[in-house]
PDB file of C-alpha atoms in Angstrom:
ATOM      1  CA  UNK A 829     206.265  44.719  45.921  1.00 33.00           C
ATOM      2  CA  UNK A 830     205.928  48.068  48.344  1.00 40.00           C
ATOM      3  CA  UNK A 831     208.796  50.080  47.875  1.00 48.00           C
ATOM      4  CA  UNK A 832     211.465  50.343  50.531  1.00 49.00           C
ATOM      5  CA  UNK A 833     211.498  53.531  50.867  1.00 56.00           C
ATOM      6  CA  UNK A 834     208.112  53.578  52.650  1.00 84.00           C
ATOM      7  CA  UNK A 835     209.471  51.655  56.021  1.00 91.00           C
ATOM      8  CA  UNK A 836     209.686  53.503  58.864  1.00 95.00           C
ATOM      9  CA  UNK A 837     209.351  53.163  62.597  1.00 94.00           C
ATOM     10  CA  UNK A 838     208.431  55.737  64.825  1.00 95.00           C
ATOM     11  CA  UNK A 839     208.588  54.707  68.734  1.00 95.00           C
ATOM     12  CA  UNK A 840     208.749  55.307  72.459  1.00 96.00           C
ATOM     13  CA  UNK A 841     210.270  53.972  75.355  1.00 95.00           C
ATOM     14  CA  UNK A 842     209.131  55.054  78.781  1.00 93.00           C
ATOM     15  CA  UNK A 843     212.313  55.117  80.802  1.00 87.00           C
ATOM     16  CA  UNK A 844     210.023  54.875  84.569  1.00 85.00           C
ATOM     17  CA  UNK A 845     207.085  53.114  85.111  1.00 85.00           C
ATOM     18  CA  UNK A 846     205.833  54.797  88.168  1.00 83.00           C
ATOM     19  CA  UNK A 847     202.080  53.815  88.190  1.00 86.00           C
ATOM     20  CA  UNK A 848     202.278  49.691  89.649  1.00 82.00           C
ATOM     21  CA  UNK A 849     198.431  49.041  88.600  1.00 85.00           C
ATOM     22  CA  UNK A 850     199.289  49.870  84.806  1.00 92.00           C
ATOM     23  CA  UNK A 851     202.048  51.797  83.169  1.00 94.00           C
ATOM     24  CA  UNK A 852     202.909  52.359  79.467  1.00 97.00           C
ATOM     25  CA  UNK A 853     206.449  50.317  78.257  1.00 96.00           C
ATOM     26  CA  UNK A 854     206.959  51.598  74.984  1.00 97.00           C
ATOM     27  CA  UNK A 855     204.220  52.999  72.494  1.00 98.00           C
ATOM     28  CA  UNK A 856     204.760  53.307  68.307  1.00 97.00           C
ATOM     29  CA  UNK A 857     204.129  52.615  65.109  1.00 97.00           C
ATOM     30  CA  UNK A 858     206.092  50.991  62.146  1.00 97.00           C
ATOM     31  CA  UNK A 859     205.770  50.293  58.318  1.00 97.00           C
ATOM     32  CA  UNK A 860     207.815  47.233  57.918  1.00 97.00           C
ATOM     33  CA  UNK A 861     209.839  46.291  55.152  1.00 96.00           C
ATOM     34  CA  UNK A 862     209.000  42.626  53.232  1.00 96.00           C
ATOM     35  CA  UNK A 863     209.741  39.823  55.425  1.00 96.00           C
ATOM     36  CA  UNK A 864     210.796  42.060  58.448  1.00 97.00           C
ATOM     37  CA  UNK A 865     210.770  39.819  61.116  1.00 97.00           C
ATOM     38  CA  UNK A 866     210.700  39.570  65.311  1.00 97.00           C
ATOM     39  CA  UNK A 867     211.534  37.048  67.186  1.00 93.00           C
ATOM     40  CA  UNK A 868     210.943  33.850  68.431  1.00 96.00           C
ATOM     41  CA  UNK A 869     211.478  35.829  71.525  1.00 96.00           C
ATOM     42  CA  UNK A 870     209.564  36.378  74.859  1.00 95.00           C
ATOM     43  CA  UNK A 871     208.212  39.816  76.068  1.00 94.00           C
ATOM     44  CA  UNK A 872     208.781  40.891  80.004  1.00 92.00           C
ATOM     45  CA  UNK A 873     205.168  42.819  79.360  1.00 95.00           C
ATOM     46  CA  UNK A 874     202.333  42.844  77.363  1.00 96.00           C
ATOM     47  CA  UNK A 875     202.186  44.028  74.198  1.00 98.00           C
ATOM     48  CA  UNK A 876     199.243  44.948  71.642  1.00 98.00           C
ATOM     49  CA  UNK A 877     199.700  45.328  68.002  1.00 98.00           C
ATOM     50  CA  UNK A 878     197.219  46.320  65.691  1.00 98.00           C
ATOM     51  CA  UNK A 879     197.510  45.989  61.952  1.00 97.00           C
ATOM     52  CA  UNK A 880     197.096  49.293  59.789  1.00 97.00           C
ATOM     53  CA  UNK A 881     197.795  47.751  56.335  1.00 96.00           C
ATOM     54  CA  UNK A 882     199.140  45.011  54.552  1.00 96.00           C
ATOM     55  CA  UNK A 883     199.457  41.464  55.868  1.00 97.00           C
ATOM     56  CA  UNK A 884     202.025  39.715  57.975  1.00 98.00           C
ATOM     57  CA  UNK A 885     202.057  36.303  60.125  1.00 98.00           C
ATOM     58  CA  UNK A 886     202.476  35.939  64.040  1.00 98.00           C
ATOM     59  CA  UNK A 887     203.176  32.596  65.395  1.00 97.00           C
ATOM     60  CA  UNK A 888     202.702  31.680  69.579  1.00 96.00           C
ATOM     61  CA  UNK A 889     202.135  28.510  71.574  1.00 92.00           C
ATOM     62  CA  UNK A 890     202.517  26.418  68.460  1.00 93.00           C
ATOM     63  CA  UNK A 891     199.902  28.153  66.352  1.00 95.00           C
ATOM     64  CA  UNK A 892     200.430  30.525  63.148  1.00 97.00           C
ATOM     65  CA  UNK A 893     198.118  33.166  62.370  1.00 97.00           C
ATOM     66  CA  UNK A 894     197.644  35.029  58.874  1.00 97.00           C
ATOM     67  CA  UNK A 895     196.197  38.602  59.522  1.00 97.00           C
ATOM     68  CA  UNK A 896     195.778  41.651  57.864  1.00 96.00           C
ATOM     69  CA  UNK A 897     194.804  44.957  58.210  1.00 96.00           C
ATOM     70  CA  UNK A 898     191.807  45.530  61.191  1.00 96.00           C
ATOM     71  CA  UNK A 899     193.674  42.880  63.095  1.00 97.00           C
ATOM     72  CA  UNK A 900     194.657  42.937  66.606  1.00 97.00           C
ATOM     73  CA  UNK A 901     197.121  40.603  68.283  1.00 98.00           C
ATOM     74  CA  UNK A 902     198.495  40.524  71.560  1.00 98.00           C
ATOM     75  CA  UNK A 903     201.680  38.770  72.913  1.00 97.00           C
ATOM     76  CA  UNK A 904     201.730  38.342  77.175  1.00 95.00           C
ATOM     77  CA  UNK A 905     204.238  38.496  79.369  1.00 93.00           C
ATOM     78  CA  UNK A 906     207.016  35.761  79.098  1.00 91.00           C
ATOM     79  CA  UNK A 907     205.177  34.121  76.115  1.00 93.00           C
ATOM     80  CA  UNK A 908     207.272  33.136  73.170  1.00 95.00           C
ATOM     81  CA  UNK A 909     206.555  34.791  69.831  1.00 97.00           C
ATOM     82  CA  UNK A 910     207.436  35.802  66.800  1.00 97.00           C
ATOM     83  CA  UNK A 911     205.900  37.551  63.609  1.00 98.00           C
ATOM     84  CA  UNK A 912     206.900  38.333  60.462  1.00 98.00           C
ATOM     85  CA  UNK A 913     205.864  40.943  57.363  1.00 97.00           C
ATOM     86  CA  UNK A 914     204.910  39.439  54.103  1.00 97.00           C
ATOM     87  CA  UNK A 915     206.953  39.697  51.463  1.00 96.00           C
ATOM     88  CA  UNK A 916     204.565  41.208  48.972  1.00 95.00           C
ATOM     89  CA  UNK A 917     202.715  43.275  51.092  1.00 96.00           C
ATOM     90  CA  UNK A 918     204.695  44.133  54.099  1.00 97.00           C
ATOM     91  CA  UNK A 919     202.117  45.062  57.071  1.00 97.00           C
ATOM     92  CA  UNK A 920     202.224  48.539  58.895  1.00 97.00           C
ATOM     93  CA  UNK A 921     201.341  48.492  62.326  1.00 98.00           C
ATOM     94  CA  UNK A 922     200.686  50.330  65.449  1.00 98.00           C
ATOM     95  CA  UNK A 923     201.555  48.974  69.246  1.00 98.00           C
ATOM     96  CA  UNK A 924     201.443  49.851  72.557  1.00 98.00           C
ATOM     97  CA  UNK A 925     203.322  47.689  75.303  1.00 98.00           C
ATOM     98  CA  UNK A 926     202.416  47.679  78.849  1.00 97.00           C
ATOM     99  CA  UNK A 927     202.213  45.937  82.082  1.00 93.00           C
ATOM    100  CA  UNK A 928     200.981  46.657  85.700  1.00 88.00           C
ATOM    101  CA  UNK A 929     198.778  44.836  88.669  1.00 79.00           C
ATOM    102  CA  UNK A 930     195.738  45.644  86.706  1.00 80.00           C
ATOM    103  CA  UNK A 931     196.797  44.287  83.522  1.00 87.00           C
ATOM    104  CA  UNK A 932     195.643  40.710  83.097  1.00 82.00           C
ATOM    105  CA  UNK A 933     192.663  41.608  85.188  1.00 76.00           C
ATOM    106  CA  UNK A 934     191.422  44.198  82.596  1.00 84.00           C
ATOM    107  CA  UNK A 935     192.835  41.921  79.606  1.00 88.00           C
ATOM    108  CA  UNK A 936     190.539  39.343  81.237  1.00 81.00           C
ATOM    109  CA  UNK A 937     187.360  41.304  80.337  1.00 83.00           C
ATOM    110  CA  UNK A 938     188.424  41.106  76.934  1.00 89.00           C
ATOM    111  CA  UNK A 939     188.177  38.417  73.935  1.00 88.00           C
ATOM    112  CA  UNK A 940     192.172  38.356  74.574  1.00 91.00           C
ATOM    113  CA  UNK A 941     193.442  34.972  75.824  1.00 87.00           C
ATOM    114  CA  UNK A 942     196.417  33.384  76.071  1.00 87.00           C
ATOM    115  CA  UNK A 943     194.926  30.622  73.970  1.00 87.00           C
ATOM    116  CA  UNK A 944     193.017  32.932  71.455  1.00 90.00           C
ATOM    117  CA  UNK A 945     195.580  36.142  71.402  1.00 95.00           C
ATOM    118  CA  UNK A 946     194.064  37.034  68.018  1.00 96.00           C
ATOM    119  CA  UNK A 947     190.928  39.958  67.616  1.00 94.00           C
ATOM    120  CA  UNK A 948     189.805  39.764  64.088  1.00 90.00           C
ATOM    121  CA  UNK A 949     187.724  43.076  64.396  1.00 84.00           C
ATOM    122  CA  UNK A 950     187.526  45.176  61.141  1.00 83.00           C
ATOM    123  CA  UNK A 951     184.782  47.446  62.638  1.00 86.00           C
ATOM    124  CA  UNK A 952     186.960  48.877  65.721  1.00 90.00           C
ATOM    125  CA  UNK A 953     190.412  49.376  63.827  1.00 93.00           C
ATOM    126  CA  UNK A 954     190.065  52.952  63.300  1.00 94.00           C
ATOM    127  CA  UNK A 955     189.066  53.315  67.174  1.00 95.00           C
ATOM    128  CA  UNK A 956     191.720  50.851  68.016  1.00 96.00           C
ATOM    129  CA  UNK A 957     194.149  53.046  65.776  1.00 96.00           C
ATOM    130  CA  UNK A 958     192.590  56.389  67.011  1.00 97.00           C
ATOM    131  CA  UNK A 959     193.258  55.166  70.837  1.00 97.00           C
ATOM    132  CA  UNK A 960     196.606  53.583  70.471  1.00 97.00           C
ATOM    133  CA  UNK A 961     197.655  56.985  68.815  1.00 97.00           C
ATOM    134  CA  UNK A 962     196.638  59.214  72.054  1.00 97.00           C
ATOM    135  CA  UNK A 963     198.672  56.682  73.892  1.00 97.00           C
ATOM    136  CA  UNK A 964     201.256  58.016  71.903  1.00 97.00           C
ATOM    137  CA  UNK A 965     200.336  61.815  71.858  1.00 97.00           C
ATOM    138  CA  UNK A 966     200.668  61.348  75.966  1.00 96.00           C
ATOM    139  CA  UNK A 967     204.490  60.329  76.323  1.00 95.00           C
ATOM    140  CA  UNK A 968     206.811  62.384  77.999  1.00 93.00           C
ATOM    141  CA  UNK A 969     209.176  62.270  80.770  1.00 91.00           C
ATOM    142  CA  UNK A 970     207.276  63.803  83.607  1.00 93.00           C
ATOM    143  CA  UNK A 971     205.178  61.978  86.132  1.00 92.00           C
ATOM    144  CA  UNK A 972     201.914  63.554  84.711  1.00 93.00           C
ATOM    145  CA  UNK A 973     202.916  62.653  81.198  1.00 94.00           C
ATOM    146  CA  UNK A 974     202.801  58.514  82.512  1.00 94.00           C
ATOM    147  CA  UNK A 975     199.310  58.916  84.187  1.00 95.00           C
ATOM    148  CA  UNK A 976     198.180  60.515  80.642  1.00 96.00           C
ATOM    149  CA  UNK A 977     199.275  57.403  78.897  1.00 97.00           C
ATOM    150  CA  UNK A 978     197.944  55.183  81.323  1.00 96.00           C
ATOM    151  CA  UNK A 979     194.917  57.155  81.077  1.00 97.00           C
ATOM    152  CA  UNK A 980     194.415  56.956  77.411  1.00 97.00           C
ATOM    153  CA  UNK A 981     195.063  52.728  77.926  1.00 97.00           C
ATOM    154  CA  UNK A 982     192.681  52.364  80.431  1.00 96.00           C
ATOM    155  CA  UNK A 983     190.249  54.051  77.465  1.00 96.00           C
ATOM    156  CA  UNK A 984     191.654  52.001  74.975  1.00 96.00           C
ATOM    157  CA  UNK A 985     190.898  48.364  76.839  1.00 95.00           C
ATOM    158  CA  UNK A 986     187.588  49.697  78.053  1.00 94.00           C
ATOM    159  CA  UNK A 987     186.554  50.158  74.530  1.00 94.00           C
ATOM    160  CA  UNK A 988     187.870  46.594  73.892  1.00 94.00           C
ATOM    161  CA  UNK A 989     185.479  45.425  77.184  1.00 89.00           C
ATOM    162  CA  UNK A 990     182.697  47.235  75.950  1.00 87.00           C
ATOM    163  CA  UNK A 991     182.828  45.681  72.834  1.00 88.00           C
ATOM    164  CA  UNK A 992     183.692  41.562  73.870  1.00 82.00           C
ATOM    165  CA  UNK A 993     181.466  38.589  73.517  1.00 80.00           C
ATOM    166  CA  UNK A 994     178.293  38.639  74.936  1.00 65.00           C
ATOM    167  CA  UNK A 995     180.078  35.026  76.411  1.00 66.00           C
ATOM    168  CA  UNK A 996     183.192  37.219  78.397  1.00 68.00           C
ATOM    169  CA  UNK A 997     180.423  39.659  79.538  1.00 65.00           C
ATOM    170  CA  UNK A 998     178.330  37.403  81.042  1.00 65.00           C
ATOM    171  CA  UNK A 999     181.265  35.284  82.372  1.00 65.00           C
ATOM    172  CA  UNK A1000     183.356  38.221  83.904  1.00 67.00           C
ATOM    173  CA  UNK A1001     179.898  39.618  85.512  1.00 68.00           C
ATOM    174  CA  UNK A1002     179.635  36.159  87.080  1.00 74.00           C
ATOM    175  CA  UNK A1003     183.534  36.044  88.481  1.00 78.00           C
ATOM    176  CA  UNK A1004     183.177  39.628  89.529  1.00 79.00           C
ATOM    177  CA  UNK A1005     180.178  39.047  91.425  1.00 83.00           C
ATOM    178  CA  UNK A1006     181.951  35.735  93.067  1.00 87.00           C
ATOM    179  CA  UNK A1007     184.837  37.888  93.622  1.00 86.00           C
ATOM    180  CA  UNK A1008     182.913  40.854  95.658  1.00 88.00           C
ATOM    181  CA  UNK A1009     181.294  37.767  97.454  1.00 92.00           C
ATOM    182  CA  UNK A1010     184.516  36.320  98.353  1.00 91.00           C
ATOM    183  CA  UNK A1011     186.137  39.787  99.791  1.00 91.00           C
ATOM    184  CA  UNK A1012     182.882  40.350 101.908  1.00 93.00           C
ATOM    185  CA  UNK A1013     183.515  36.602 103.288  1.00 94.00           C
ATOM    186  CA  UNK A1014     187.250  37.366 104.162  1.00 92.00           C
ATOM    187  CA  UNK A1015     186.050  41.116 105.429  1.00 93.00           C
ATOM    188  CA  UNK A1016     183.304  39.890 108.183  1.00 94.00           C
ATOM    189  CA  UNK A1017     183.501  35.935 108.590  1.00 94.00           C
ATOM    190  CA  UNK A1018     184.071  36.576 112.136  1.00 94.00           C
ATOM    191  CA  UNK A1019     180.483  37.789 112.316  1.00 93.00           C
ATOM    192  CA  UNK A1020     177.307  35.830 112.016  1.00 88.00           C
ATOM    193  CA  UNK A1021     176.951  37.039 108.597  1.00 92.00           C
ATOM    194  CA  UNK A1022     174.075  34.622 106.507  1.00 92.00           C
ATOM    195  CA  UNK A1023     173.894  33.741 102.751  1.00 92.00           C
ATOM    196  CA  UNK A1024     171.223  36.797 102.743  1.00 93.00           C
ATOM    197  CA  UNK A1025     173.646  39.006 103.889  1.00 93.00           C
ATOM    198  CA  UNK A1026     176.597  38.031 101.399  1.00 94.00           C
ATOM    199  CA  UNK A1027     173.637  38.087  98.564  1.00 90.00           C
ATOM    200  CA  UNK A1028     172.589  41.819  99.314  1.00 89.00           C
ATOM    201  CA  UNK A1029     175.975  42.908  99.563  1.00 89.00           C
ATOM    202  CA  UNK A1030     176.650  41.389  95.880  1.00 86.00           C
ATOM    203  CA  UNK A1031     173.068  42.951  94.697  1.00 83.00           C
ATOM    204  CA  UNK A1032     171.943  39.588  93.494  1.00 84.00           C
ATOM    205  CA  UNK A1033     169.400  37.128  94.590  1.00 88.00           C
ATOM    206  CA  UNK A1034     170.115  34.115  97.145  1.00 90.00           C
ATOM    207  CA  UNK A1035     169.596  31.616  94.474  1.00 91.00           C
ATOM    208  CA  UNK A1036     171.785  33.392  91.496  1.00 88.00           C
ATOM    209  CA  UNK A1037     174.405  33.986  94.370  1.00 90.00           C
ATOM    210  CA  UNK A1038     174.344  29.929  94.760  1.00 93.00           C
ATOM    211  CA  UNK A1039     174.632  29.447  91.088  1.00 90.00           C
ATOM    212  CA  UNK A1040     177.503  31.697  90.566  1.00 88.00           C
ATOM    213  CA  UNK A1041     179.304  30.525  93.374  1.00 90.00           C
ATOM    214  CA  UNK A1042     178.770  26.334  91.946  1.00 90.00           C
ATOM    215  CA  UNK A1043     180.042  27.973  88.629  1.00 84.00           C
ATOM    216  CA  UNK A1044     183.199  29.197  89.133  1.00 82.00           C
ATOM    217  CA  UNK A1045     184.125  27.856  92.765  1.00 85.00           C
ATOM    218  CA  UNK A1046     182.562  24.679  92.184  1.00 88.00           C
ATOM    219  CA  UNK A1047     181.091  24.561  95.463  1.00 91.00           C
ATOM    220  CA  UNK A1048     178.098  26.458  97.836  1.00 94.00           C
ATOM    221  CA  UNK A1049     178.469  30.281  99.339  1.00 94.00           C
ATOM    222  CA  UNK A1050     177.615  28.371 102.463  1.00 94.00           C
ATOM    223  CA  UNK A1051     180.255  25.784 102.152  1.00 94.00           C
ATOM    224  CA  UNK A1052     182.579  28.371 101.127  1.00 93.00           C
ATOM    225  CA  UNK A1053     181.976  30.257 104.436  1.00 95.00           C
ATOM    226  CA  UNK A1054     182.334  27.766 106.509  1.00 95.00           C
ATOM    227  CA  UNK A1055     185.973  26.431 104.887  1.00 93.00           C
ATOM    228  CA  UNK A1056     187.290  29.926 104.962  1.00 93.00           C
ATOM    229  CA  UNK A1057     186.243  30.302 108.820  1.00 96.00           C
ATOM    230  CA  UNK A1058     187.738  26.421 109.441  1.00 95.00           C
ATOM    231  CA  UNK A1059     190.705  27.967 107.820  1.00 92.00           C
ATOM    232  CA  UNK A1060     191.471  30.380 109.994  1.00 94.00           C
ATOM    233  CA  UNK A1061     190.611  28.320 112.900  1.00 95.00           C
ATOM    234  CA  UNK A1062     193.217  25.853 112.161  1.00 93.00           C
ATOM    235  CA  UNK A1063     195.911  28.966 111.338  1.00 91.00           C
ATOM    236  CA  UNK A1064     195.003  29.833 115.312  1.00 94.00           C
ATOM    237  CA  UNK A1065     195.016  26.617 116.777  1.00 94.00           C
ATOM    238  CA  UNK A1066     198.316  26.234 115.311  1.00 90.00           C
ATOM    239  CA  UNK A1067     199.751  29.764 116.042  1.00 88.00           C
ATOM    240  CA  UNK A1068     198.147  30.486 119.035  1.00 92.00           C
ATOM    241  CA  UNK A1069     197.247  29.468 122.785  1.00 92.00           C
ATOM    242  CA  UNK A1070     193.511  30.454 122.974  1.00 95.00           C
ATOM    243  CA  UNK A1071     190.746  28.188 124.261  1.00 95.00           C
ATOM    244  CA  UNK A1072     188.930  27.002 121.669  1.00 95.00           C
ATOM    245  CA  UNK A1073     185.838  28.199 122.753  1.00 95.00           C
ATOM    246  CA  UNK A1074     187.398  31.986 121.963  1.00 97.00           C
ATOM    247  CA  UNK A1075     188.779  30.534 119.036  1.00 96.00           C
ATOM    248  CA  UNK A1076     184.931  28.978 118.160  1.00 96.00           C
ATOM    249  CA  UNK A1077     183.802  32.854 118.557  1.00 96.00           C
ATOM    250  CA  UNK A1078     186.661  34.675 116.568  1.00 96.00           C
ATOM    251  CA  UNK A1079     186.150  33.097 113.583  1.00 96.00           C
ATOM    252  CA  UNK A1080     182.306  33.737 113.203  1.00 95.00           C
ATOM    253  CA  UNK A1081     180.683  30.406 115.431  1.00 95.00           C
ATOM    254  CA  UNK A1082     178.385  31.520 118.087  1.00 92.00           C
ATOM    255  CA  UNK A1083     177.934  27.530 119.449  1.00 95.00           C
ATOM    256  CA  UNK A1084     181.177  26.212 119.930  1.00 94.00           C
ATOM    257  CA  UNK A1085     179.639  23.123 120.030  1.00 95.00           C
ATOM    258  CA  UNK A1086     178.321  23.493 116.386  1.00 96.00           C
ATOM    259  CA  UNK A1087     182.280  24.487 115.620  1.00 96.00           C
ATOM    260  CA  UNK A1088     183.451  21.245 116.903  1.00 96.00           C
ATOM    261  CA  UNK A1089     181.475  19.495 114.305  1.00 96.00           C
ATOM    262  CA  UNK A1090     182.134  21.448 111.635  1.00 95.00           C
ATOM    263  CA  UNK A1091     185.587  21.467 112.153  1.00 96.00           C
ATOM    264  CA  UNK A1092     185.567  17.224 112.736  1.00 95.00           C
ATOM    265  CA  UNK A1093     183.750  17.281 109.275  1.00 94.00           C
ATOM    266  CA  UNK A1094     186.164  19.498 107.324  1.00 92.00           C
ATOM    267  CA  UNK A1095     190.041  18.280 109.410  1.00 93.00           C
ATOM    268  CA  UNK A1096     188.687  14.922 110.037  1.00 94.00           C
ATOM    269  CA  UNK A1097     189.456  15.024 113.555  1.00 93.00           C
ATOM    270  CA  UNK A1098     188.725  17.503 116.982  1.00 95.00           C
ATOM    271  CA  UNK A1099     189.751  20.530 117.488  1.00 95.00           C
ATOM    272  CA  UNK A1100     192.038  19.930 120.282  1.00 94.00           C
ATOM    273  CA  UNK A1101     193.025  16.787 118.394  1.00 94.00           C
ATOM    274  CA  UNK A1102     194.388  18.858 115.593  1.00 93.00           C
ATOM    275  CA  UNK A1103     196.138  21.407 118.100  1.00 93.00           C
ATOM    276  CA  UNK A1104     198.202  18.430 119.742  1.00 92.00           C
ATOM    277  CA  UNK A1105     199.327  17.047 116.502  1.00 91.00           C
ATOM    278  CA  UNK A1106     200.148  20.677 115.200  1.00 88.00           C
ATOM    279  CA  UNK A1107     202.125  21.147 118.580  1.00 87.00           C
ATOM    280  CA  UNK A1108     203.884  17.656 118.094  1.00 88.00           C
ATOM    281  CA  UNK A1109     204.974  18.652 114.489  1.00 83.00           C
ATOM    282  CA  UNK A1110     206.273  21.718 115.735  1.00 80.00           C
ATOM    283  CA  UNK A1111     208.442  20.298 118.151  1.00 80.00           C
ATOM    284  CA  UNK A1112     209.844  17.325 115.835  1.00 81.00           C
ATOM    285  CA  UNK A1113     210.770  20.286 113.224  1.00 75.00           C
ATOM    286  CA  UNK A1114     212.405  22.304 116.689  1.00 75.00           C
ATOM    287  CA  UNK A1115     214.488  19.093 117.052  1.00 77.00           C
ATOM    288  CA  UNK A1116     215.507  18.446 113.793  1.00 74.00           C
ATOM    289  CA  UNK A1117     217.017  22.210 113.488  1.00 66.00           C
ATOM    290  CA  UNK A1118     218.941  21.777 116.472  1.00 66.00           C
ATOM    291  CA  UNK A1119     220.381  18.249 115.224  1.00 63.00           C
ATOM    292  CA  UNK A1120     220.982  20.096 112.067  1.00 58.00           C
ATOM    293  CA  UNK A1121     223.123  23.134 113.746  1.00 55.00           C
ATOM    294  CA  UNK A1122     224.661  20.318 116.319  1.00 54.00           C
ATOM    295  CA  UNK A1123     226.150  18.659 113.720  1.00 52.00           C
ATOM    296  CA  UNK A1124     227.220  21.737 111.588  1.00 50.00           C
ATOM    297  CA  UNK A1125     229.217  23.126 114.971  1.00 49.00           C
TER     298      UNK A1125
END
């Protein structure tokens, strides 16, 4: 058995988090002693550990994992967990907590998952020690000492993107692509932007652009247009007073003919239709709230 003697924990806690796309919790490192253990208990961040030496067991959603040193394990936000040292050879680790807008974006481009929180990785640990450790070598209480850690975790998951499946690559190219797509389609649908255009903004072909788009949207970049425009037409039919001719034209239709249809094929009913019974429900919930403060009087 390890002798006692060797546990120790060395750790930070960043008192302000001032960056809101990623920020650095707490940041350490810690030679347990045998059957030290955490938890169950739930995180209000995310939190990597990598394993330096010995072996130890971490248990979440259910599962129980056995690792050892080269290990990586992550625990997300609000997730219950718990792991525990061995008893024969207690595990030394190194972690770095952290949370932000940016966070399960990046950890997305990762092998992380919430249903595979486990990186068995023997090749990176020194790099995965190495950057973990400048995380550390960063804290301090000044603003610039925060956007040094951040900046050292930013390197830190980039070298875990770099080096994910050739699976997450592929499918994280595919969602970003859908995703610049999307924005483009929220950015101009009021112009009579085509599939072309949407395609050459992305940089990809028409064809790979339909592809992606039945991949992870399950449906066509035309049929996506054209919901996202019928979208906002009913939001201003609702909200608003405007012919629907103007309304036809704001949201990207030069024929407001051709709107009429597509908007019959998408509500199930017309236009104006749709703006009566939208003005009816309005005034039924108008009624209602003066019964309601009638009766409360």
């Amino acid at each position: 058995m390890s002798d006692l003697t060797e546990a120790y924990v060395h750790s930070y806690i960043a008192e302000d988090k001032p960056l809101s796309s990623l920020s650095v919790y707490n940041v350490g490192s810690q030679k347990c002693k045998p059957g030290f253990q955490w938890g169950p208990g739930v995180r209000d961040h995310y939190l990597i550990h990598h394993v330096l030496s010995g072996r130890g067991r971490f248990e979440t959603r259910g599962k129980s994992y056995n690792l050892k040193s080269g290990d990586t394990f992550l625990i997300y936000p609000n997730m219950e967990a718990c792991y525990r040292a061995d008893d024969e050879e207690p595990w030394e680790y190194t972690w770095v907590g952290f949370d932000g807008t940016d966070a399960f974006y990046l950890l997305n481009h990762t092998d992380f998952s919430e249903t595979s929180p486990v990186l068995e990785q023997a090749a990176l640990s020194v790099e995965i020690e190495r950057k973990i450790k400048r995380v550390y070598e960063a804290k301090g209480t000044m603003f610039y000492d925060a956007v040094s850690m951040t900046g050292a975790l930013y390197s830190m998951i980039a070298m875990l993107m770099e080096n994910s499946s050739a699976e997450i690559k592929q499918r994280n190219l595919q969602s970003d692509r859908v995703e610049q797509a999307v924005r483009y389609i929220e950015e101009h649908y009021s112009y009579p932007i085509s599939i072309e255009d949407i395609a050459g903004y992305t940089g990809v072909c028409r064809s790979y652009l339909y592809r992606m788009f039945r991949k992870v949207l399950k449906k066509s970049p035309r049929d996506y247009v054209e919901e996202y425009r019928i979208r906002q037409a009913c939001q201003l039919l609702g909200e608003t007073n405007l012919p629907v001719t103007t309304i036809a034209h704001s949201v990207g239709y030069e024929d407001p003919l051709y709107f009429s249809k597509a908007f019959k094929k998408n509500i199930g009913r017309a236009p104006s239709d749709y703006r009566k019974i939208k003005a009816a429900v309005r005034a039924e919930e108008k009624m209602n709230k003066k019964g309601e403060k009638n009766v409360q009087l």
